[in-house]
GROMACS .gro file of C-alpha atoms in nm:
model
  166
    1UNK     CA    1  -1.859  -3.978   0.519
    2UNK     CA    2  -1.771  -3.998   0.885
    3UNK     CA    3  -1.821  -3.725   1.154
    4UNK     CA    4  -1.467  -3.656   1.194
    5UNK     CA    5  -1.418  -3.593   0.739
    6UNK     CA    6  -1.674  -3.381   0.733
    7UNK     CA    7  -1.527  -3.149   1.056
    8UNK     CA    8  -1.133  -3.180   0.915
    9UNK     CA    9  -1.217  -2.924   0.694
   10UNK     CA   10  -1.357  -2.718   0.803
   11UNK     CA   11  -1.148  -2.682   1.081
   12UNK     CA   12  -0.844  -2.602   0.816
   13UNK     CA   13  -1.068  -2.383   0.676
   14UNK     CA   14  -1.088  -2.592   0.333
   15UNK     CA   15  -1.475  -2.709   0.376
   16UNK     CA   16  -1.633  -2.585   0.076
   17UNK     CA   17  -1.858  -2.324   0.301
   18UNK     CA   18  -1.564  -2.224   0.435
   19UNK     CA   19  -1.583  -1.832   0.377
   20UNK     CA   20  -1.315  -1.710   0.646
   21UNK     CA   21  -1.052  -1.497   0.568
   22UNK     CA   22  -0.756  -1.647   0.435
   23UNK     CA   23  -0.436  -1.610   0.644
   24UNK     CA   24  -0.102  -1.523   0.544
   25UNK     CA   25   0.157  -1.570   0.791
   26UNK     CA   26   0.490  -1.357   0.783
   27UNK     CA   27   0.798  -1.427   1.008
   28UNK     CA   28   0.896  -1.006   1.118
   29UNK     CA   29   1.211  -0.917   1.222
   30UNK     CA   30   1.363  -0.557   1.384
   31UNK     CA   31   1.559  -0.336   1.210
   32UNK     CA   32   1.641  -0.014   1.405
   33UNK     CA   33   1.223   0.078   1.559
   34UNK     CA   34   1.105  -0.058   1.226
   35UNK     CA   35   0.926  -0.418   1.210
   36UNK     CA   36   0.963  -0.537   0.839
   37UNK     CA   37   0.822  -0.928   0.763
   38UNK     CA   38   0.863  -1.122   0.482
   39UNK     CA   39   0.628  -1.459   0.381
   40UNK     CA   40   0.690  -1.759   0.621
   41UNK     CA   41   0.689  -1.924   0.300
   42UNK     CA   42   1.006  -1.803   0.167
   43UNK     CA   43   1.199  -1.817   0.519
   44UNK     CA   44   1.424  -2.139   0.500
   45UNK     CA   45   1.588  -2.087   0.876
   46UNK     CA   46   1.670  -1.829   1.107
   47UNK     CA   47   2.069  -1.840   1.214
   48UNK     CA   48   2.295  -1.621   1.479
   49UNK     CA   49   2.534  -1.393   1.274
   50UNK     CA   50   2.828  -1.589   1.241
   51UNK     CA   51   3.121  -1.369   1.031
   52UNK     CA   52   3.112  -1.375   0.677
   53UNK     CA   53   3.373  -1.438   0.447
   54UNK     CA   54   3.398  -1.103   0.172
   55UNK     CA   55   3.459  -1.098  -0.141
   56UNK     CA   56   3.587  -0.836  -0.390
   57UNK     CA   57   3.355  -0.612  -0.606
   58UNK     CA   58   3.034  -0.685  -0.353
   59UNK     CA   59   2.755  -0.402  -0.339
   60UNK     CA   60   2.762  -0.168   0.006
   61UNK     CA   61   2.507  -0.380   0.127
   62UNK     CA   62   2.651  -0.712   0.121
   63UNK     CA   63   2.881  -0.864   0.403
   64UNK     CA   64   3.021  -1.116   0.244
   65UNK     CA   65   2.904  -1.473   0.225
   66UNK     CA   66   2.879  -1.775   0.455
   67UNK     CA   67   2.861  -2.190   0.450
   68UNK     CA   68   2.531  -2.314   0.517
   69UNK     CA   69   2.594  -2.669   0.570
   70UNK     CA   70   2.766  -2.725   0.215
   71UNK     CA   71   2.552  -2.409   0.083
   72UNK     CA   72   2.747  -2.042   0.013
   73UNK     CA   73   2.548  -1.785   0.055
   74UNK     CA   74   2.547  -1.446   0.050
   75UNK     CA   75   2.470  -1.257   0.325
   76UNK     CA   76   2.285  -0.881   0.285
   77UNK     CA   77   2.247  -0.596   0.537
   78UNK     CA   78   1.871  -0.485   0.533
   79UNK     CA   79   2.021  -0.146   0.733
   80UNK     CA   80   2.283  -0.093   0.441
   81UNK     CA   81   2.052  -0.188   0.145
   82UNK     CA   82   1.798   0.061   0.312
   83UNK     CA   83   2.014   0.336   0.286
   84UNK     CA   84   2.175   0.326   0.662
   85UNK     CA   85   2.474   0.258   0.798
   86UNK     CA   86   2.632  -0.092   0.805
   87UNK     CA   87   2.519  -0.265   1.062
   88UNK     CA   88   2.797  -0.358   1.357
   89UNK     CA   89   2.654  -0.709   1.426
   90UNK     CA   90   2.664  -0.864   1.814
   91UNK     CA   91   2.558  -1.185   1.908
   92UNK     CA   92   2.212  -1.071   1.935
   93UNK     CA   93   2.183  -0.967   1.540
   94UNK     CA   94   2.018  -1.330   1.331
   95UNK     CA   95   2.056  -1.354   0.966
   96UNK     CA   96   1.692  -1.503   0.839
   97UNK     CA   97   1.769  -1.714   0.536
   98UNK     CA   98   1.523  -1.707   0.252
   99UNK     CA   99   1.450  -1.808  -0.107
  100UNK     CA  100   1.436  -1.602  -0.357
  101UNK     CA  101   1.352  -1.728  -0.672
  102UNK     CA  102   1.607  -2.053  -0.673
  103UNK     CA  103   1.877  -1.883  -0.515
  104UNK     CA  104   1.921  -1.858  -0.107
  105UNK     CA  105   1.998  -1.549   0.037
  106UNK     CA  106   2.080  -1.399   0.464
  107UNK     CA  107   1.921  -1.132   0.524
  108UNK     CA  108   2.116  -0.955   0.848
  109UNK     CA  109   1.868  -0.771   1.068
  110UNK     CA  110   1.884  -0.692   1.466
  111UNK     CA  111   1.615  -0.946   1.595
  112UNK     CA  112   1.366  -1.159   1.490
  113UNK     CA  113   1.033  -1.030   1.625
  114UNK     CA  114   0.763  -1.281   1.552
  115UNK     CA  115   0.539  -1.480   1.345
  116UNK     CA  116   0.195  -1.295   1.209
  117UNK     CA  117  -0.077  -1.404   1.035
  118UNK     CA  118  -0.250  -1.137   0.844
  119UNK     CA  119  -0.612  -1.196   0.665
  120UNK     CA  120  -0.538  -1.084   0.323
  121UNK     CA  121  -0.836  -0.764   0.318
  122UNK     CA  122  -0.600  -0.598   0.598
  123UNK     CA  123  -0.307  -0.607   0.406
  124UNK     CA  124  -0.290  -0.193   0.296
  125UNK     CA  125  -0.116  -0.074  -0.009
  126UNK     CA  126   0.195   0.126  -0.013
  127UNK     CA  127   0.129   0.527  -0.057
  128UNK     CA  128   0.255   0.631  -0.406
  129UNK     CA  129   0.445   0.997  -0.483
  130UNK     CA  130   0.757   1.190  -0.497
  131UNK     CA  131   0.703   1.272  -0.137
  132UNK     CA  132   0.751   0.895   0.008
  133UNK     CA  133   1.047   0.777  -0.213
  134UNK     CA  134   1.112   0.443  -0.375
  135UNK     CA  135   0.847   0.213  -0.178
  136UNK     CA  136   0.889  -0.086  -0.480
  137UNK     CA  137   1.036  -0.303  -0.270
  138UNK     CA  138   0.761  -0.313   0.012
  139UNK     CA  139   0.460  -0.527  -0.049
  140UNK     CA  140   0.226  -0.410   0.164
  141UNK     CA  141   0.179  -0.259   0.541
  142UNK     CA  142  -0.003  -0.412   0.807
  143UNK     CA  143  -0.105  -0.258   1.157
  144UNK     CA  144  -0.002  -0.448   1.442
  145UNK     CA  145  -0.025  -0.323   1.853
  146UNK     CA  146   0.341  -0.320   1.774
  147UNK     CA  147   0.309  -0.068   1.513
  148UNK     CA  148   0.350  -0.085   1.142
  149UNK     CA  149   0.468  -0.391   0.969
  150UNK     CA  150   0.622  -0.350   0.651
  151UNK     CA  151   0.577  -0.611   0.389
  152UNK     CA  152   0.891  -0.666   0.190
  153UNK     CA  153   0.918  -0.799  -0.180
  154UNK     CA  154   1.245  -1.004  -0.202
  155UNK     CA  155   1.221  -1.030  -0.559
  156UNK     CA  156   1.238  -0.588  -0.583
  157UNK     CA  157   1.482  -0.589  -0.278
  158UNK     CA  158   1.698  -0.793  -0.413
  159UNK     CA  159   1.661  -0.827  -0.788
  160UNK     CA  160   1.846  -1.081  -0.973
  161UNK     CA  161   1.791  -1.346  -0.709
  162UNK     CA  162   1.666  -1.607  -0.958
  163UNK     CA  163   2.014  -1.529  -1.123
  164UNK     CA  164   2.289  -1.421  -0.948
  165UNK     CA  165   2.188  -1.304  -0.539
  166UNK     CA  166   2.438  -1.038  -0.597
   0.00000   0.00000   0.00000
């Protein structure tokens, strides 16, 4: 074995003595002060809102659906579907497009904030009780310098996505 396939490895972290943390990277957006992220491995593309086309019987939180290069798809409001007002979208506002289950969904939030990798032990659980609401649809919370991170579950947030994204 050369120099250079026994180093590879371990470099990526794969060698077998390898006992680093593992690394999950989330792409975290803005919504209002509050940083949410969801796994880079679910994020297709990041777009600049672009109106929607809306359809009849949609849920509050949806604005309506858009043509991603031969793709329709629908396009939610993380403000709205968090119990806020809908959003009035500028420029400025990005819709990150993700998978969820087979189905792609936009996700409208104000900016796109950055791209964080997380070893796995800091990833903290969500508090239970009355007190703190419905919390199913957050994964986890991280702490950043930026402040809290909020880890979202797509497949809670928006349930159905492996069937119908509405």
């Amino acid at each position: 074995m050369t120099q250079v396939q026994e180093t590879l490895p371990h470099l990526l972290g794969q060698g077998p003595e390898s006992h680093g943390p593992k690394l999950r990277q989330y792409v975290t957006f803005l919504v209002g002060d509050s940083i949410y992220g969801v796994d880079i491995n679910l994020v297709r593309e990041i777009k600049q809102w672009s109106p929607t086309t809306v359809l009849p019987n949609q849920p509050h939180f949806t604005r309506g659906v858009l043509n991603l290069r031969g793709t329709i798809v629908p396009v939610h409001d993380l403000r709205a579907r968090f119990g806020g007002a809908m959003t009035a979208p500028t420029e400025t506002h990005v819709v990150v497009i993700v998978w969820i289950g087979s189905k792609t969904v936009g996700i409208l939030v104000d900016a796109v904030s950055d791209i964080l990798g997380v070893p796995s032990e800091e990833i903290r659980p969500v508090p239970m009780g009355q007190s703190m609401g419905d919390m199913s649809a957050i994964g986890g919370l991280v702490s950043t310098q930026a402040g809290m991170v909020a880890l979202l579950d797509l497949n809670t947030l928006f349930p159905g996505g492996d069937e119908d994204a509405f």
